[in-house]
Amino acid sequence: MLLGGVLTDAVGWRGVFFATALLALLLALACVPGVPADSGYDRRPARRVPRALALMPVGILALAYGVTEAGRSGWTRPAVLVPLGAGAALLAVFAAAQKQGDRPLLPLRLLTRGVAGPAYLGMAVLGTVVAGTFFFLSLYQQQVLGDGPRTAALYQVPLSVAAVLGSTLAPRIARRAGPGTVLGSGLAALAAGLLWLGRAPGKGAFVQEAMAPSLLVGAGLGVAFVQLTQAATADVPYQDAGRASGLLSTAKAMGGVFGLALLTGLAVARTGADPLASGAQALHEGYQAAFTTLGLVALTTALVLLTVFAARGRRAPRGAAKGPGERPGPFTAPPMIRRSTQQEGVSRADHIQGVPLLREPSARPAAGGPSVCPAAWTQLRDRDRTVGGSRRADGGRIRARLP
């Protein structure tokens, strides 16, 4: 953030994009020798992956272009309707292809597990809030309050620190108060900070007008991000963990692109609504409208998510996930291993600090159900050695830290 302010002050705002592209290139080159090869369950390439990789990004790009153009020139021009229609059609073909394939790039089951679907939508809304907050807050500081790029970046450091503290403390508080309560509190703090920014008079210094609400926004962002991530990935099997993480990042990025385009159109319309207002006052009114809209969106999202989580928690069977952060049972393992170990029965003595201790499979199946598949056990044991699990000497048990 500070580097962005320095670059903008020195060479202009385009320097931020060039520096970001260069950093991404360097990271990509560093990943080639530094990132280990995939050791998943099945490394065979899917035949339809190239087609899916072409359909999804092109469809998203077309939708993003259409929404951006709509924010500038309205929704009825052919330059807006054509890319919107093309993008929607490409994504529909992508979804149909994913349903038919035996090894889809994006399994649709990820959207139906527990509360994952609403959590992904919440993350998309959070992406809109993040992009809109930093974008309009920077413009508010520079065009209304008169701060330079370097000063504006410096004043946003406390917001980032509050976000880090919120994300660090969120899991600890969730263990005491419950994940749903913590998620609702984080989104409420976020909404309160944004609505407060929407009421800022725009006549004083940033410390007087916007420092306190920006701290609320930062803390709410940190708490909400952690809890939504936990809700979206809590009931995901090991073999789908990478896809779930990628889908979560994509939802956040798409929310930022589409939401920022809509918010920009709203701010521009509100800025030109009063022809008698001065330049700074008109801009201030547009930014106030953007902050107020973001606050109302965050508040609505909190109410909807809490209602959905509560409803699904009441319908969930015993032992299933009831909300963000709650695991579906004593294990979070691939379904085959989970079913086998639950059939054998696991006592409280087989757990240490909530981490299950899996027994070495015997040659004979246990009474009441089959034993753990030896091949699956070997794979789990090798993975345990790889990720840093600790071997135990009491009875040949191994502590397996599962995702």
CSV table of C-alpha atoms in Angstrom, one decimal:
chain,number,residue,atom,x,y,z
A,1,MET,CA,0.0,0.0,0.0
A,2,LEU,CA,2.8,2.4,0.9
A,3,LEU,CA,4.7,1.5,-2.2
A,4,GLY,CA,1.6,2.2,-4.3
A,5,GLY,CA,1.4,5.7,-2.8
A,6,VAL,CA,5.1,6.3,-3.5
A,7,LEU,CA,4.8,5.1,-7.1
A,8,THR,CA,1.7,7.1,-7.7
A,9,ASP,CA,3.4,10.2,-6.3
A,10,ALA,CA,6.6,9.6,-8.3
A,11,VAL,CA,5.5,8.3,-11.7
A,12,GLY,CA,1.7,8.4,-11.7
A,13,TRP,CA,-1.0,5.8,-11.1
A,14,ARG,CA,0.0,3.7,-14.2
A,15,GLY,CA,3.2,2.9,-12.4
A,16,VAL,CA,1.2,0.8,-9.9
A,17,PHE,CA,0.0,-1.5,-12.7
A,18,PHE,CA,3.4,-1.9,-14.2
A,19,ALA,CA,4.9,-2.7,-10.8
A,20,THR,CA,2.2,-5.2,-10.1
A,21,ALA,CA,2.6,-7.0,-13.5
A,22,LEU,CA,6.4,-7.2,-12.9
A,23,LEU,CA,5.9,-8.6,-9.4
A,24,ALA,CA,3.4,-11.2,-10.8
A,25,LEU,CA,5.9,-12.3,-13.4
A,26,LEU,CA,8.7,-12.7,-10.9
A,27,LEU,CA,6.5,-14.7,-8.6
A,28,ALA,CA,5.5,-17.0,-11.5
A,29,LEU,CA,9.1,-17.6,-12.4
A,30,ALA,CA,9.9,-18.4,-8.8
A,31,CYS,CA,7.1,-20.9,-8.6
A,32,VAL,CA,8.5,-23.1,-11.4
A,33,PRO,CA,11.5,-24.4,-9.4
A,34,GLY,CA,10.1,-23.7,-5.9
A,35,VAL,CA,6.6,-25.2,-5.8
A,36,PRO,CA,6.6,-29.0,-5.5
A,37,ALA,CA,4.7,-31.2,-7.9
A,38,ASP,CA,1.1,-32.1,-7.3
A,39,SER,CA,0.7,-35.3,-5.2
A,40,GLY,CA,-3.1,-35.5,-5.3
A,41,TYR,CA,-5.2,-38.7,-5.6
A,42,ASP,CA,-5.3,-38.6,-9.5
A,43,ARG,CA,-2.9,-36.7,-11.6
A,44,ARG,CA,-4.3,-37.8,-15.0
A,45,PRO,CA,-5.2,-34.7,-17.1
A,46,ALA,CA,-8.9,-34.3,-17.9
A,47,ARG,CA,-9.7,-34.2,-21.6
A,48,ARG,CA,-12.1,-31.3,-21.2
A,49,VAL,CA,-9.9,-29.0,-19.1
A,50,PRO,CA,-8.5,-27.0,-22.1
A,51,ARG,CA,-12.1,-26.3,-23.2
A,52,ALA,CA,-13.2,-25.3,-19.7
A,53,LEU,CA,-10.1,-23.1,-19.3
A,54,ALA,CA,-11.1,-21.2,-22.5
A,55,LEU,CA,-14.8,-20.9,-21.7
A,56,MET,CA,-14.7,-19.6,-18.1
A,57,PRO,CA,-12.2,-16.8,-18.3
A,58,VAL,CA,-13.5,-15.5,-21.7
A,59,GLY,CA,-17.0,-15.5,-20.3
A,60,ILE,CA,-16.0,-13.7,-17.2
A,61,LEU,CA,-14.0,-11.2,-19.2
A,62,ALA,CA,-17.0,-10.5,-21.5
A,63,LEU,CA,-19.3,-9.9,-18.6
A,64,ALA,CA,-16.8,-7.6,-16.9
A,65,TYR,CA,-16.4,-5.6,-20.0
A,66,GLY,CA,-20.1,-5.3,-20.5
A,67,VAL,CA,-20.7,-4.2,-16.9
A,68,THR,CA,-17.9,-1.7,-17.0
A,69,GLU,CA,-19.3,-0.1,-20.3
A,70,ALA,CA,-22.7,0.0,-18.7
A,71,GLY,CA,-21.4,2.0,-15.8
A,72,ARG,CA,-20.2,4.6,-18.3
A,73,SER,CA,-22.8,4.8,-21.0
A,74,GLY,CA,-25.9,3.0,-19.8
A,75,TRP,CA,-27.4,-0.5,-20.3
A,76,THR,CA,-29.1,-0.2,-23.6
A,77,ARG,CA,-26.2,0.3,-26.1
A,78,PRO,CA,-25.2,-2.7,-28.3
A,79,ALA,CA,-21.6,-2.3,-27.0
A,80,VAL,CA,-23.0,-3.3,-23.6
A,81,LEU,CA,-25.7,-5.9,-24.5
A,82,VAL,CA,-23.5,-7.9,-26.9
A,83,PRO,CA,-20.7,-8.7,-24.4
A,84,LEU,CA,-23.1,-9.3,-21.6
A,85,GLY,CA,-25.1,-11.8,-23.7
A,86,ALA,CA,-21.9,-13.5,-25.0
A,87,GLY,CA,-20.5,-13.8,-21.5
A,88,ALA,CA,-23.7,-15.2,-20.1
A,89,ALA,CA,-23.8,-17.7,-23.0
A,90,LEU,CA,-20.2,-18.8,-22.5
A,91,LEU,CA,-20.7,-19.4,-18.8
A,92,ALA,CA,-23.9,-21.3,-19.4
A,93,VAL,CA,-22.0,-23.6,-21.8
A,94,PHE,CA,-19.2,-24.0,-19.2
A,95,ALA,CA,-21.8,-25.0,-16.5
A,96,ALA,CA,-23.4,-27.5,-18.8
A,97,ALA,CA,-20.0,-29.0,-19.7
A,98,GLN,CA,-19.2,-29.3,-16.0
A,99,LYS,CA,-22.4,-31.3,-15.3
A,100,GLN,CA,-21.7,-33.8,-18.1
A,101,GLY,CA,-18.0,-34.4,-17.4
A,102,ASP,CA,-16.8,-37.2,-15.1
A,103,ARG,CA,-13.9,-35.2,-13.9
A,104,PRO,CA,-15.0,-31.5,-14.0
A,105,LEU,CA,-12.7,-28.6,-13.5
A,106,LEU,CA,-15.3,-27.0,-11.2
A,107,PRO,CA,-17.5,-29.7,-9.5
A,108,LEU,CA,-20.9,-28.2,-8.9
A,109,ARG,CA,-21.1,-30.3,-5.7
A,110,LEU,CA,-18.9,-27.6,-4.1
A,111,LEU,CA,-21.8,-25.2,-4.2
A,112,THR,CA,-24.2,-27.6,-2.5
A,113,ARG,CA,-22.2,-28.8,0.5
A,114,GLY,CA,-23.4,-27.4,3.8
A,115,VAL,CA,-23.4,-23.6,3.7
A,116,ALA,CA,-20.8,-23.4,1.0
A,117,GLY,CA,-23.1,-21.8,-1.7
A,118,PRO,CA,-24.2,-18.9,0.5
A,119,ALA,CA,-20.6,-18.5,1.7
A,120,TYR,CA,-19.3,-18.1,-1.8
A,121,LEU,CA,-21.9,-15.5,-2.5
A,122,GLY,CA,-20.9,-13.7,0.7
A,123,MET,CA,-17.3,-13.7,-0.4
A,124,ALA,CA,-18.3,-12.2,-3.7
A,125,VAL,CA,-20.1,-9.4,-1.8
A,126,LEU,CA,-17.0,-9.0,0.4
A,127,GLY,CA,-14.9,-8.6,-2.8
A,128,THR,CA,-17.2,-5.8,-3.8
A,129,VAL,CA,-16.8,-4.1,-0.5
A,130,VAL,CA,-13.0,-4.5,-0.5
A,131,ALA,CA,-12.6,-3.1,-4.0
A,132,GLY,CA,-15.1,-0.3,-3.5
A,133,THR,CA,-13.8,0.8,-0.1
A,134,PHE,CA,-10.1,1.2,-1.1
A,135,PHE,CA,-11.0,2.7,-4.4
A,136,PHE,CA,-13.5,5.4,-3.2
A,137,LEU,CA,-11.6,6.0,0.1
A,138,SER,CA,-8.5,6.9,-1.9
A,139,LEU,CA,-10.4,9.2,-4.2
A,140,TYR,CA,-12.2,10.7,-1.2
A,141,GLN,CA,-8.9,11.5,0.5
A,142,GLN,CA,-7.2,13.0,-2.5
A,143,GLN,CA,-10.1,14.8,-4.3
A,144,VAL,CA,-12.2,15.9,-1.3
A,145,LEU,CA,-9.8,16.2,1.7
A,146,GLY,CA,-6.8,17.3,-0.5
A,147,ASP,CA,-4.3,14.6,0.6
A,148,GLY,CA,-1.5,13.5,-1.7
A,149,PRO,CA,-1.1,9.9,-2.8
A,150,ARG,CA,1.7,9.2,-0.3
A,151,THR,CA,-0.3,10.7,2.6
A,152,ALA,CA,-3.5,8.9,1.5
A,153,ALA,CA,-1.6,5.5,1.5
A,154,LEU,CA,-0.1,6.3,4.9
A,155,TYR,CA,-3.5,7.0,6.4
A,156,GLN,CA,-4.8,3.6,5.2
A,157,VAL,CA,-2.2,1.6,7.0
A,158,PRO,CA,-4.3,1.6,10.3
A,159,LEU,CA,-7.2,0.1,8.3
A,160,SER,CA,-4.9,-2.7,7.1
A,161,VAL,CA,-3.6,-3.3,10.6
A,162,ALA,CA,-7.2,-3.5,11.9
A,163,ALA,CA,-8.0,-6.1,9.2
A,164,VAL,CA,-5.0,-8.2,10.3
A,165,LEU,CA,-6.0,-8.1,13.9
A,166,GLY,CA,-9.6,-9.0,13.1
A,167,SER,CA,-8.5,-12.0,11.0
A,168,THR,CA,-6.2,-13.1,13.8
A,169,LEU,CA,-8.7,-12.9,16.6
A,170,ALA,CA,-11.7,-14.1,14.7
A,171,PRO,CA,-11.0,-17.9,15.2
A,172,ARG,CA,-10.4,-17.5,18.9
A,173,ILE,CA,-13.5,-15.5,19.4
A,174,ALA,CA,-15.5,-18.0,17.3
A,175,ARG,CA,-14.6,-20.8,19.6
A,176,ARG,CA,-16.2,-19.0,22.5
A,177,ALA,CA,-19.1,-17.1,20.9
A,178,GLY,CA,-19.9,-19.3,17.9
A,179,PRO,CA,-18.9,-18.8,14.3
A,180,GLY,CA,-22.3,-17.4,13.3
A,181,THR,CA,-22.2,-14.7,16.0
A,182,VAL,CA,-18.7,-13.7,15.0
A,183,LEU,CA,-19.6,-13.5,11.3
A,184,GLY,CA,-22.6,-11.4,12.0
A,185,SER,CA,-20.6,-9.1,14.3
A,186,GLY,CA,-17.9,-8.7,11.7
A,187,LEU,CA,-20.4,-7.8,8.9
A,188,ALA,CA,-22.2,-5.4,11.3
A,189,ALA,CA,-19.0,-3.6,12.1
A,190,LEU,CA,-18.2,-3.4,8.4
A,191,ALA,CA,-21.6,-2.0,7.6
A,192,ALA,CA,-21.4,0.5,10.5
A,193,GLY,CA,-18.0,1.8,9.3
A,194,LEU,CA,-19.2,2.2,5.7
A,195,LEU,CA,-22.4,4.0,6.7
A,196,TRP,CA,-20.3,6.3,9.0
A,197,LEU,CA,-18.1,7.1,6.0
A,198,GLY,CA,-21.2,7.9,4.0
A,199,ARG,CA,-22.1,10.6,6.6
A,200,ALA,CA,-18.6,12.2,6.7
A,201,PRO,CA,-18.9,16.0,6.1
A,202,GLY,CA,-15.7,16.2,3.9
A,203,LYS,CA,-14.5,19.4,5.5
A,204,GLY,CA,-11.8,18.4,7.9
A,205,ALA,CA,-8.7,16.1,8.1
A,206,PHE,CA,-8.8,12.4,7.6
A,207,VAL,CA,-7.9,11.7,11.2
A,208,GLN,CA,-10.9,13.7,12.4
A,209,GLU,CA,-13.5,12.4,9.8
A,210,ALA,CA,-12.5,9.0,8.6
A,211,MET,CA,-10.0,7.3,10.8
A,212,ALA,CA,-12.5,5.8,13.3
A,213,PRO,CA,-14.9,4.4,10.6
A,214,SER,CA,-11.9,3.1,8.6
A,215,LEU,CA,-10.8,1.1,11.7
A,216,LEU,CA,-14.3,-0.4,12.0
A,217,VAL,CA,-14.2,-1.3,8.3
A,218,GLY,CA,-10.8,-2.9,8.6
A,219,ALA,CA,-11.7,-5.0,11.6
A,220,GLY,CA,-15.0,-6.1,10.0
A,221,LEU,CA,-13.3,-7.1,6.8
A,222,GLY,CA,-10.8,-9.2,8.7
A,223,VAL,CA,-13.4,-11.0,10.7
A,224,ALA,CA,-15.8,-11.6,7.9
A,225,PHE,CA,-13.1,-12.9,5.5
A,226,VAL,CA,-11.9,-15.5,7.9
A,227,GLN,CA,-15.4,-16.7,8.8
A,228,LEU,CA,-16.6,-16.9,5.2
A,229,THR,CA,-13.5,-18.8,4.2
A,230,GLN,CA,-14.1,-21.3,7.0
A,231,ALA,CA,-17.8,-21.6,6.1
A,232,ALA,CA,-17.0,-22.3,2.4
A,233,THR,CA,-14.3,-24.9,3.0
A,234,ALA,CA,-15.3,-26.6,6.3
A,235,ASP,CA,-17.0,-29.6,4.6
A,236,VAL,CA,-14.8,-29.9,1.5
A,237,PRO,CA,-13.0,-33.3,1.0
A,238,TYR,CA,-9.3,-33.3,0.6
A,239,GLN,CA,-9.4,-34.0,-3.1
A,240,ASP,CA,-11.5,-30.9,-3.7
A,241,ALA,CA,-9.6,-28.5,-1.4
A,242,GLY,CA,-7.7,-26.9,-4.2
A,243,ARG,CA,-10.8,-26.3,-6.3
A,244,ALA,CA,-12.7,-24.9,-3.4
A,245,SER,CA,-9.9,-22.4,-2.6
A,246,GLY,CA,-9.7,-21.4,-6.3
A,247,LEU,CA,-13.5,-20.9,-6.4
A,248,LEU,CA,-13.3,-18.8,-3.3
A,249,SER,CA,-10.6,-16.5,-4.8
A,250,THR,CA,-12.5,-16.3,-8.0
A,251,ALA,CA,-15.7,-15.3,-6.3
A,252,LYS,CA,-13.9,-12.5,-4.4
A,253,ALA,CA,-12.3,-11.2,-7.6
A,254,MET,CA,-15.5,-11.3,-9.6
A,255,GLY,CA,-17.3,-9.5,-6.9
A,256,GLY,CA,-14.7,-6.8,-6.9
A,257,VAL,CA,-14.8,-6.4,-10.7
A,258,PHE,CA,-18.6,-6.3,-11.2
A,259,GLY,CA,-19.3,-4.5,-7.9
A,260,LEU,CA,-16.8,-1.7,-8.6
A,261,ALA,CA,-18.2,-1.2,-12.1
A,262,LEU,CA,-21.7,-0.8,-10.7
A,263,LEU,CA,-20.6,1.5,-7.9
A,264,THR,CA,-18.6,3.7,-10.2
A,265,GLY,CA,-21.7,4.2,-12.4
A,266,LEU,CA,-23.7,5.0,-9.3
A,267,ALA,CA,-21.2,7.5,-8.0
A,268,VAL,CA,-20.9,9.2,-11.5
A,269,ALA,CA,-24.7,9.5,-11.7
A,270,ARG,CA,-24.9,11.0,-8.2
A,271,THR,CA,-22.1,13.4,-8.9
A,272,GLY,CA,-23.9,14.9,-11.8
A,273,ALA,CA,-27.3,15.0,-10.2
A,274,ASP,CA,-26.9,18.6,-8.8
A,275,PRO,CA,-25.7,21.0,-11.5
A,276,LEU,CA,-25.3,23.8,-9.0
A,277,ALA,CA,-22.8,21.9,-6.8
A,278,SER,CA,-19.1,22.7,-7.0
A,279,GLY,CA,-16.6,20.2,-8.3
A,280,ALA,CA,-15.4,19.0,-4.8
A,281,GLN,CA,-19.0,19.0,-3.4
A,282,ALA,CA,-20.3,17.0,-6.3
A,283,LEU,CA,-17.6,14.4,-6.0
A,284,HIS,CA,-18.2,14.2,-2.2
A,285,GLU,CA,-21.9,13.5,-2.8
A,286,GLY,CA,-21.0,10.7,-5.3
A,287,TYR,CA,-18.5,9.1,-2.8
A,288,GLN,CA,-21.1,9.4,0.0
A,289,ALA,CA,-23.6,7.5,-2.2
A,290,ALA,CA,-21.0,4.7,-2.9
A,291,PHE,CA,-20.1,4.3,0.8
A,292,THR,CA,-23.8,4.3,1.9
A,293,THR,CA,-24.6,1.7,-0.8
A,294,LEU,CA,-21.7,-0.5,0.4
A,295,GLY,CA,-22.9,-0.3,4.0
A,296,LEU,CA,-26.4,-1.3,3.1
A,297,VAL,CA,-25.1,-4.2,1.0
A,298,ALA,CA,-22.9,-5.4,3.9
A,299,LEU,CA,-25.8,-5.2,6.3
A,300,THR,CA,-28.2,-7.0,4.0
A,301,THR,CA,-25.6,-9.7,3.4
A,302,ALA,CA,-25.2,-10.2,7.2
A,303,LEU,CA,-28.9,-10.7,7.6
A,304,VAL,CA,-29.3,-13.1,4.7
A,305,LEU,CA,-26.3,-15.2,5.6
A,306,LEU,CA,-27.3,-15.5,9.3
A,307,THR,CA,-30.8,-16.5,8.2
A,308,VAL,CA,-29.6,-19.1,5.8
A,309,PHE,CA,-27.0,-20.5,8.2
A,310,ALA,CA,-29.6,-20.8,11.0
A,311,ALA,CA,-32.1,-22.5,8.7
A,312,ARG,CA,-29.6,-25.0,7.4
A,313,GLY,CA,-28.3,-25.7,10.8
A,314,ARG,CA,-31.9,-26.7,11.9
A,315,ARG,CA,-32.3,-29.0,9.0
A,316,ALA,CA,-28.8,-30.6,9.2
A,317,PRO,CA,-28.7,-34.2,10.5
A,318,ARG,CA,-26.9,-35.0,13.7
A,319,GLY,CA,-23.1,-34.8,13.1
A,320,ALA,CA,-23.4,-32.7,10.0
A,321,ALA,CA,-22.0,-29.2,9.6
A,322,LYS,CA,-24.4,-26.6,11.1
A,323,GLY,CA,-22.7,-23.4,10.3
A,324,PRO,CA,-19.4,-21.8,9.4
A,325,GLY,CA,-16.4,-23.4,11.2
A,326,GLU,CA,-18.2,-26.5,12.4
A,327,ARG,CA,-16.8,-29.8,11.1
A,328,PRO,CA,-19.3,-32.5,10.0
A,329,GLY,CA,-17.9,-35.2,12.4
A,330,PRO,CA,-14.9,-36.5,14.2
A,331,PHE,CA,-12.9,-36.6,10.9
A,332,THR,CA,-12.3,-34.4,8.0
A,333,ALA,CA,-10.9,-37.0,5.7
A,334,PRO,CA,-11.8,-38.4,2.3
A,335,PRO,CA,-15.3,-40.0,2.5
A,336,MET,CA,-14.0,-43.6,2.2
A,337,ILE,CA,-11.6,-43.2,5.1
A,338,ARG,CA,-14.2,-41.2,7.1
A,339,ARG,CA,-16.9,-43.9,6.7
A,340,SER,CA,-14.6,-46.8,7.5
A,341,THR,CA,-13.2,-45.2,10.6
A,342,GLN,CA,-16.7,-44.2,11.9
A,343,GLN,CA,-17.8,-47.8,11.4
A,344,GLU,CA,-14.9,-49.1,13.4
A,345,GLY,CA,-15.7,-46.6,16.2
A,346,VAL,CA,-13.4,-44.1,17.7
A,347,SER,CA,-13.3,-43.4,21.5
A,348,ARG,CA,-12.3,-40.1,23.2
A,349,ALA,CA,-9.0,-41.7,24.1
A,350,ASP,CA,-8.2,-41.8,20.4
A,351,HIS,CA,-8.1,-38.0,20.2
A,352,ILE,CA,-5.6,-35.6,21.6
A,353,GLN,CA,-6.6,-31.9,21.6
A,354,GLY,CA,-9.2,-32.5,19.0
A,355,VAL,CA,-6.8,-34.2,16.5
A,356,PRO,CA,-7.9,-37.8,15.7
A,357,LEU,CA,-5.4,-40.7,16.1
A,358,LEU,CA,-6.0,-43.2,13.3
A,359,ARG,CA,-5.1,-46.8,14.1
A,360,GLU,CA,-2.9,-48.9,11.8
A,361,PRO,CA,-5.3,-51.2,9.9
A,362,SER,CA,-5.2,-54.8,10.9
A,363,ALA,CA,-5.4,-57.8,8.5
A,364,ARG,CA,-8.8,-58.7,9.8
A,365,PRO,CA,-11.8,-56.3,9.6
A,366,ALA,CA,-13.2,-55.0,12.8
A,367,ALA,CA,-16.6,-56.2,14.1
A,368,GLY,CA,-19.5,-54.2,12.8
A,369,GLY,CA,-17.8,-52.9,9.6
A,370,PRO,CA,-14.8,-53.0,7.3
A,371,SER,CA,-11.4,-51.8,8.3
A,372,VAL,CA,-9.7,-48.9,6.7
A,373,CYS,CA,-8.5,-49.7,3.2
A,374,PRO,CA,-4.8,-50.5,3.5
A,375,ALA,CA,-4.0,-48.5,0.3
A,376,ALA,CA,-5.8,-45.5,1.6
A,377,TRP,CA,-4.0,-45.9,4.9
A,378,THR,CA,-0.6,-46.0,3.2
A,379,GLN,CA,-1.4,-42.9,1.2
A,380,LEU,CA,-2.5,-41.1,4.4
A,381,ARG,CA,0.6,-42.2,6.3
A,382,ASP,CA,2.9,-41.0,3.5
A,383,ARG,CA,1.1,-37.7,3.5
A,384,ASP,CA,1.4,-37.4,7.2
A,385,ARG,CA,5.2,-37.7,7.0
A,386,THR,CA,5.2,-35.1,4.2
A,387,VAL,CA,3.2,-32.4,5.9
A,388,GLY,CA,4.9,-32.6,9.2
A,389,GLY,CA,2.7,-34.9,11.2
A,390,SER,CA,4.3,-36.6,14.2
A,391,ARG,CA,4.7,-40.4,14.6
A,392,ARG,CA,3.8,-41.9,17.9
A,393,ALA,CA,5.3,-45.0,19.6
A,394,ASP,CA,2.3,-46.1,21.6
A,395,GLY,CA,0.6,-48.9,19.8
A,396,GLY,CA,1.8,-47.9,16.3
A,397,ARG,CA,-0.6,-45.0,16.1
A,398,ILE,CA,0.0,-42.0,13.9
A,399,ARG,CA,-1.4,-38.6,14.4
A,400,ALA,CA,-2.8,-37.4,11.1
A,401,ARG,CA,-3.4,-33.7,10.7
A,402,LEU,CA,-6.2,-33.6,8.1
A,403,PRO,CA,-7.5,-30.5,6.3
